[in-house]
């Protein structure tokens, strides 16, 4: 009778990553991006950037602003190529060519597990770029810069990345935490009212599910939140 042996493996995995809140992330004097990516490293770290076209339309100076920031901090950060611009919204998750474009640039620019992919945009773009980064080199480090209320309190801060396939939403995906999340309040005033309120509704949903104290806070500050008080 053959001898059967079973070896059981346990792989505990704990991830920690910062969710930081700032204003003017790409202003030359703001140290958040530099310290988050470079830390105490001696050589400049390579960074590839992807920008949501909708964000660029609202902030046309953004691409040049990012270039100037990296130029100012060239001793710590190296932007490997001009930012890659991709369409925002569900289209970018539906058309599979966008994932390939991001992966092509990761390959061509030599982005590896010691480098960074930084994505600036709404939840759909963050999802797509996160999937591309998680499946390149078995996962390269992703820095999310979410630009909507919804992305700053939901899709941008979690661990899920996905694209649509076979007529199904989020059919291809990964659970891969980002290296960091950098929430810049400066992007929020450009949002339409529908997008602003949609993001607040997500906060209410989460509060109802798991945080009574947060729900009470939302009730107390509902007027300020609806009126776009950035302090609230």
mmCIF file of C-alpha atoms in Angstrom:
data_model
loop_
_atom_site.group_PDB
_atom_site.id
_atom_site.type_symbol
_atom_site.label_atom_id
_atom_site.label_comp_id
_atom_site.label_asym_id
_atom_site.label_seq_id
_atom_site.Cartn_x
_atom_site.Cartn_y
_atom_site.Cartn_z
ATOM 1 C CA UNK A 1 0.000 0.000 0.000
ATOM 2 C CA UNK A 2 1.510 3.392 -0.973
ATOM 3 C CA UNK A 3 2.463 5.734 1.811
ATOM 4 C CA UNK A 4 0.602 9.025 1.715
ATOM 5 C CA UNK A 5 1.982 12.109 3.376
ATOM 6 C CA UNK A 6 0.339 15.491 3.636
ATOM 7 C CA UNK A 7 2.316 18.619 4.333
ATOM 8 C CA UNK A 8 0.203 21.601 5.277
ATOM 9 C CA UNK A 9 1.570 25.053 4.649
ATOM 10 C CA UNK A 10 0.402 28.252 6.275
ATOM 11 C CA UNK A 11 1.323 31.572 4.732
ATOM 12 C CA UNK A 12 0.358 34.492 6.960
ATOM 13 C CA UNK A 13 0.583 37.791 5.101
ATOM 14 C CA UNK A 14 0.162 41.217 6.663
ATOM 15 C CA UNK A 15 0.256 44.387 4.613
ATOM 16 C CA UNK A 16 0.578 47.921 5.934
ATOM 17 C CA UNK A 17 0.422 51.009 3.769
ATOM 18 C CA UNK A 18 -0.072 54.683 4.397
ATOM 19 C CA UNK A 19 -3.173 56.617 3.353
ATOM 20 C CA UNK A 20 -2.025 60.220 3.472
ATOM 21 C CA UNK A 21 -4.057 63.404 3.107
ATOM 22 C CA UNK A 22 -2.505 66.525 1.656
ATOM 23 C CA UNK A 23 -3.229 69.547 -0.531
ATOM 24 C CA UNK A 24 -1.148 70.391 -3.589
ATOM 25 C CA UNK A 25 0.677 67.061 -3.825
ATOM 26 C CA UNK A 26 2.697 68.189 -6.865
ATOM 27 C CA UNK A 27 3.563 71.659 -5.605
ATOM 28 C CA UNK A 28 7.345 71.958 -5.522
ATOM 29 C CA UNK A 29 7.530 72.627 -1.785
ATOM 30 C CA UNK A 30 5.244 69.730 -0.787
ATOM 31 C CA UNK A 31 7.491 66.906 0.518
ATOM 32 C CA UNK A 32 4.851 64.155 0.705
ATOM 33 C CA UNK A 33 5.482 62.496 -2.663
ATOM 34 C CA UNK A 34 9.258 62.684 -2.360
ATOM 35 C CA UNK A 35 9.412 61.261 1.159
ATOM 36 C CA UNK A 36 6.848 58.552 0.386
ATOM 37 C CA UNK A 37 8.680 57.235 -2.653
ATOM 38 C CA UNK A 38 12.329 57.976 -1.952
ATOM 39 C CA UNK A 39 12.639 57.783 1.829
ATOM 40 C CA UNK A 40 16.310 57.531 2.723
ATOM 41 C CA UNK A 41 17.508 55.904 -0.512
ATOM 42 C CA UNK A 42 20.764 57.172 -1.977
ATOM 43 C CA UNK A 43 19.959 56.736 -5.669
ATOM 44 C CA UNK A 44 16.900 58.202 -7.467
ATOM 45 C CA UNK A 45 13.978 55.774 -7.605
ATOM 46 C CA UNK A 46 12.330 55.181 -10.973
ATOM 47 C CA UNK A 47 8.697 56.244 -11.294
ATOM 48 C CA UNK A 48 6.274 55.718 -14.147
ATOM 49 C CA UNK A 49 3.148 57.881 -14.154
ATOM 50 C CA UNK A 50 -0.334 57.246 -15.606
ATOM 51 C CA UNK A 51 -2.926 60.050 -15.678
ATOM 52 C CA UNK A 52 -6.691 59.926 -16.168
ATOM 53 C CA UNK A 53 -7.560 62.017 -19.256
ATOM 54 C CA UNK A 54 -10.585 63.451 -17.447
ATOM 55 C CA UNK A 55 -8.362 64.760 -14.671
ATOM 56 C CA UNK A 56 -5.978 66.274 -17.217
ATOM 57 C CA UNK A 57 -8.895 68.029 -18.909
ATOM 58 C CA UNK A 58 -9.889 69.591 -15.573
ATOM 59 C CA UNK A 59 -6.282 70.399 -14.644
ATOM 60 C CA UNK A 60 -4.440 70.988 -17.957
ATOM 61 C CA UNK A 61 -1.283 72.110 -16.151
ATOM 62 C CA UNK A 62 -0.995 68.803 -14.274
ATOM 63 C CA UNK A 63 1.378 67.053 -16.681
ATOM 64 C CA UNK A 64 3.847 69.954 -16.643
ATOM 65 C CA UNK A 65 3.450 70.322 -12.881
ATOM 66 C CA UNK A 66 4.436 66.678 -12.363
ATOM 67 C CA UNK A 67 7.433 67.149 -14.671
ATOM 68 C CA UNK A 68 8.589 70.186 -12.704
ATOM 69 C CA UNK A 69 8.186 68.344 -9.411
ATOM 70 C CA UNK A 70 10.388 65.478 -10.566
ATOM 71 C CA UNK A 71 12.931 67.902 -11.992
ATOM 72 C CA UNK A 72 13.118 69.724 -8.654
ATOM 73 C CA UNK A 73 13.623 66.434 -6.800
ATOM 74 C CA UNK A 74 15.850 64.771 -9.387
ATOM 75 C CA UNK A 75 18.284 63.609 -6.742
ATOM 76 C CA UNK A 76 15.593 61.383 -5.235
ATOM 77 C CA UNK A 77 13.053 60.737 -7.999
ATOM 78 C CA UNK A 78 13.400 59.855 -11.684
ATOM 79 C CA UNK A 79 10.367 60.112 -13.973
ATOM 80 C CA UNK A 80 11.201 57.469 -16.563
ATOM 81 C CA UNK A 81 8.918 58.821 -19.315
ATOM 82 C CA UNK A 82 6.301 61.509 -19.920
ATOM 83 C CA UNK A 83 3.050 60.538 -18.158
ATOM 84 C CA UNK A 84 0.909 58.030 -20.032
ATOM 85 C CA UNK A 85 -2.604 59.426 -20.583
ATOM 86 C CA UNK A 86 -5.531 56.982 -20.569
ATOM 87 C CA UNK A 87 -9.291 57.560 -20.808
ATOM 88 C CA UNK A 88 -11.285 57.771 -17.606
ATOM 89 C CA UNK A 89 -14.492 55.985 -16.742
ATOM 90 C CA UNK A 90 -15.625 52.448 -17.449
ATOM 91 C CA UNK A 91 -14.218 52.463 -20.977
ATOM 92 C CA UNK A 92 -10.678 52.047 -19.665
ATOM 93 C CA UNK A 93 -11.694 48.844 -17.863
ATOM 94 C CA UNK A 94 -13.722 47.527 -20.786
ATOM 95 C CA UNK A 95 -11.161 47.811 -23.594
ATOM 96 C CA UNK A 96 -8.336 45.365 -22.915
ATOM 97 C CA UNK A 97 -5.757 47.305 -24.916
ATOM 98 C CA UNK A 98 -5.246 49.819 -22.105
ATOM 99 C CA UNK A 99 -3.901 47.208 -19.699
ATOM 100 C CA UNK A 100 -1.445 46.146 -22.382
ATOM 101 C CA UNK A 101 -0.347 49.741 -22.963
ATOM 102 C CA UNK A 102 0.450 50.173 -19.287
ATOM 103 C CA UNK A 103 2.314 46.861 -19.185
ATOM 104 C CA UNK A 104 4.208 47.768 -22.368
ATOM 105 C CA UNK A 105 5.431 50.970 -20.732
ATOM 106 C CA UNK A 106 6.355 49.110 -17.538
ATOM 107 C CA UNK A 107 8.453 46.810 -19.721
ATOM 108 C CA UNK A 108 9.993 49.477 -21.959
ATOM 109 C CA UNK A 109 10.893 51.767 -19.059
ATOM 110 C CA UNK A 110 12.496 49.025 -16.993
ATOM 111 C CA UNK A 111 10.071 49.338 -14.092
ATOM 112 C CA UNK A 112 10.802 46.543 -11.639
ATOM 113 C CA UNK A 113 9.910 45.620 -8.076
ATOM 114 C CA UNK A 114 12.187 48.390 -6.761
ATOM 115 C CA UNK A 115 10.427 51.030 -8.899
ATOM 116 C CA UNK A 116 6.980 52.614 -8.765
ATOM 117 C CA UNK A 117 3.924 52.987 -10.932
ATOM 118 C CA UNK A 118 1.967 56.089 -9.896
ATOM 119 C CA UNK A 119 -1.628 56.464 -11.081
ATOM 120 C CA UNK A 120 -3.526 59.755 -10.880
ATOM 121 C CA UNK A 121 -7.230 59.468 -11.549
ATOM 122 C CA UNK A 122 -10.656 58.181 -10.697
ATOM 123 C CA UNK A 123 -11.613 54.724 -9.527
ATOM 124 C CA UNK A 124 -11.842 53.060 -12.941
ATOM 125 C CA UNK A 125 -8.363 54.178 -13.980
ATOM 126 C CA UNK A 126 -6.956 53.174 -10.583
ATOM 127 C CA UNK A 127 -8.556 49.738 -10.998
ATOM 128 C CA UNK A 128 -7.091 49.206 -14.467
ATOM 129 C CA UNK A 129 -3.589 50.462 -13.696
ATOM 130 C CA UNK A 130 -3.595 48.502 -10.435
ATOM 131 C CA UNK A 131 -4.392 45.312 -12.352
ATOM 132 C CA UNK A 132 -1.622 46.013 -14.872
ATOM 133 C CA UNK A 133 0.911 46.711 -12.116
ATOM 134 C CA UNK A 134 -0.111 43.681 -10.058
ATOM 135 C CA UNK A 135 0.378 41.340 -13.022
ATOM 136 C CA UNK A 136 3.738 42.747 -14.182
ATOM 137 C CA UNK A 137 6.799 41.165 -12.549
ATOM 138 C CA UNK A 138 4.315 39.401 -10.209
ATOM 139 C CA UNK A 139 3.555 42.826 -8.834
ATOM 140 C CA UNK A 140 5.337 46.176 -9.017
ATOM 141 C CA UNK A 141 4.832 48.865 -6.395
ATOM 142 C CA UNK A 142 1.751 50.991 -6.999
ATOM 143 C CA UNK A 143 1.117 54.483 -5.643
ATOM 144 C CA UNK A 144 -2.463 55.656 -5.985
ATOM 145 C CA UNK A 145 -3.413 59.318 -6.254
ATOM 146 C CA UNK A 146 -7.227 59.161 -6.334
ATOM 147 C CA UNK A 147 -8.950 62.292 -7.603
ATOM 148 C CA UNK A 148 -12.640 61.829 -6.723
ATOM 149 C CA UNK A 149 -14.507 61.685 -3.424
ATOM 150 C CA UNK A 150 -15.518 58.099 -4.218
ATOM 151 C CA UNK A 151 -11.994 56.973 -5.062
ATOM 152 C CA UNK A 152 -10.508 58.759 -2.040
ATOM 153 C CA UNK A 153 -12.772 56.864 0.353
ATOM 154 C CA UNK A 154 -13.372 53.581 -1.475
ATOM 155 C CA UNK A 155 -11.653 52.178 -4.577
ATOM 156 C CA UNK A 156 -8.451 54.130 -4.058
ATOM 157 C CA UNK A 157 -7.833 52.936 -0.512
ATOM 158 C CA UNK A 158 -8.666 49.211 -0.764
ATOM 159 C CA UNK A 159 -6.761 46.240 -2.161
ATOM 160 C CA UNK A 160 -8.848 45.256 -5.189
ATOM 161 C CA UNK A 161 -7.767 45.819 -8.811
ATOM 162 C CA UNK A 162 -9.774 44.709 -11.815
ATOM 163 C CA UNK A 163 -10.911 45.054 -15.407
ATOM 164 C CA UNK A 164 -14.006 43.845 -17.221
ATOM 165 C CA UNK A 165 -14.032 40.777 -19.463
ATOM 166 C CA UNK A 166 -16.475 38.364 -21.107
ATOM 167 C CA UNK A 167 -19.238 40.901 -20.685
ATOM 168 C CA UNK A 168 -18.811 40.834 -16.900
ATOM 169 C CA UNK A 169 -17.745 43.661 -14.614
ATOM 170 C CA UNK A 170 -14.497 43.136 -12.675
ATOM 171 C CA UNK A 171 -14.109 39.595 -14.046
ATOM 172 C CA UNK A 172 -10.314 39.770 -14.166
ATOM 173 C CA UNK A 173 -8.697 41.053 -11.004
ATOM 174 C CA UNK A 174 -6.250 40.789 -8.165
ATOM 175 C CA UNK A 175 -6.084 41.475 -4.463
ATOM 176 C CA UNK A 176 -2.914 43.548 -4.310
ATOM 177 C CA UNK A 177 -2.460 46.365 -1.789
ATOM 178 C CA UNK A 178 -0.866 49.600 -2.977
ATOM 179 C CA UNK A 179 2.444 50.843 -1.670
ATOM 180 C CA UNK A 180 0.741 54.069 -0.614
ATOM 181 C CA UNK A 181 -2.381 56.153 -1.189
ATOM 182 C CA UNK A 182 -1.973 59.928 -1.485
ATOM 183 C CA UNK A 183 -5.268 61.805 -1.248
ATOM 184 C CA UNK A 184 -4.965 65.360 -2.562
ATOM 185 C CA UNK A 185 -7.959 67.503 -1.613
ATOM 186 C CA UNK A 186 -7.016 69.939 -4.371
ATOM 187 C CA UNK A 187 -8.561 67.684 -7.021
ATOM 188 C CA UNK A 188 -12.034 67.599 -5.465
ATOM 189 C CA UNK A 189 -13.419 71.080 -6.302
ATOM 190 C CA UNK A 190 -13.417 70.212 -10.019
ATOM 191 C CA UNK A 191 -15.974 67.423 -9.528
ATOM 192 C CA UNK A 192 -19.552 67.705 -10.754
ATOM 193 C CA UNK A 193 -22.223 67.685 -8.043
ATOM 194 C CA UNK A 194 -23.273 64.163 -9.008
ATOM 195 C CA UNK A 195 -19.762 62.815 -8.476
ATOM 196 C CA UNK A 196 -19.338 64.732 -5.226
ATOM 197 C CA UNK A 197 -22.600 63.385 -3.768
ATOM 198 C CA UNK A 198 -21.920 59.875 -5.072
ATOM 199 C CA UNK A 199 -18.691 59.782 -3.094
ATOM 200 C CA UNK A 200 -20.450 61.004 0.046
ATOM 201 C CA UNK A 201 -23.089 58.289 -0.395
ATOM 202 C CA UNK A 202 -20.335 55.664 -0.316
ATOM 203 C CA UNK A 203 -19.087 57.099 2.984
ATOM 204 C CA UNK A 204 -22.615 56.860 4.402
ATOM 205 C CA UNK A 205 -22.870 53.225 3.249
ATOM 206 C CA UNK A 206 -19.596 52.265 4.916
ATOM 207 C CA UNK A 207 -20.594 54.080 8.110
ATOM 208 C CA UNK A 208 -23.939 52.254 8.207
ATOM 209 C CA UNK A 209 -22.189 48.915 7.787
ATOM 210 C CA UNK A 210 -19.437 49.209 10.354
ATOM 211 C CA UNK A 211 -18.979 52.542 12.152
ATOM 212 C CA UNK A 212 -21.798 54.093 14.195
ATOM 213 C CA UNK A 213 -19.599 56.919 15.442
ATOM 214 C CA UNK A 214 -18.647 57.868 11.889
ATOM 215 C CA UNK A 215 -22.314 57.789 10.847
ATOM 216 C CA UNK A 216 -23.171 60.184 13.684
ATOM 217 C CA UNK A 217 -20.338 62.475 12.570
ATOM 218 C CA UNK A 218 -21.659 62.442 9.006
ATOM 219 C CA UNK A 219 -25.112 63.393 10.272
ATOM 220 C CA UNK A 220 -23.700 66.273 12.292
ATOM 221 C CA UNK A 221 -21.676 67.591 9.346
ATOM 222 C CA UNK A 222 -24.068 66.768 6.492
ATOM 223 C CA UNK A 223 -24.623 70.381 5.527
ATOM 224 C CA UNK A 224 -20.925 71.200 5.404
ATOM 225 C CA UNK A 225 -20.174 68.079 3.372
ATOM 226 C CA UNK A 226 -22.904 68.752 0.811
ATOM 227 C CA UNK A 227 -21.658 72.331 0.515
ATOM 228 C CA UNK A 228 -18.117 71.075 -0.239
ATOM 229 C CA UNK A 229 -16.444 72.277 2.925
ATOM 230 C CA UNK A 230 -12.955 70.821 2.374
ATOM 231 C CA UNK A 231 -12.142 70.967 6.077
ATOM 232 C CA UNK A 232 -15.046 68.605 6.759
#
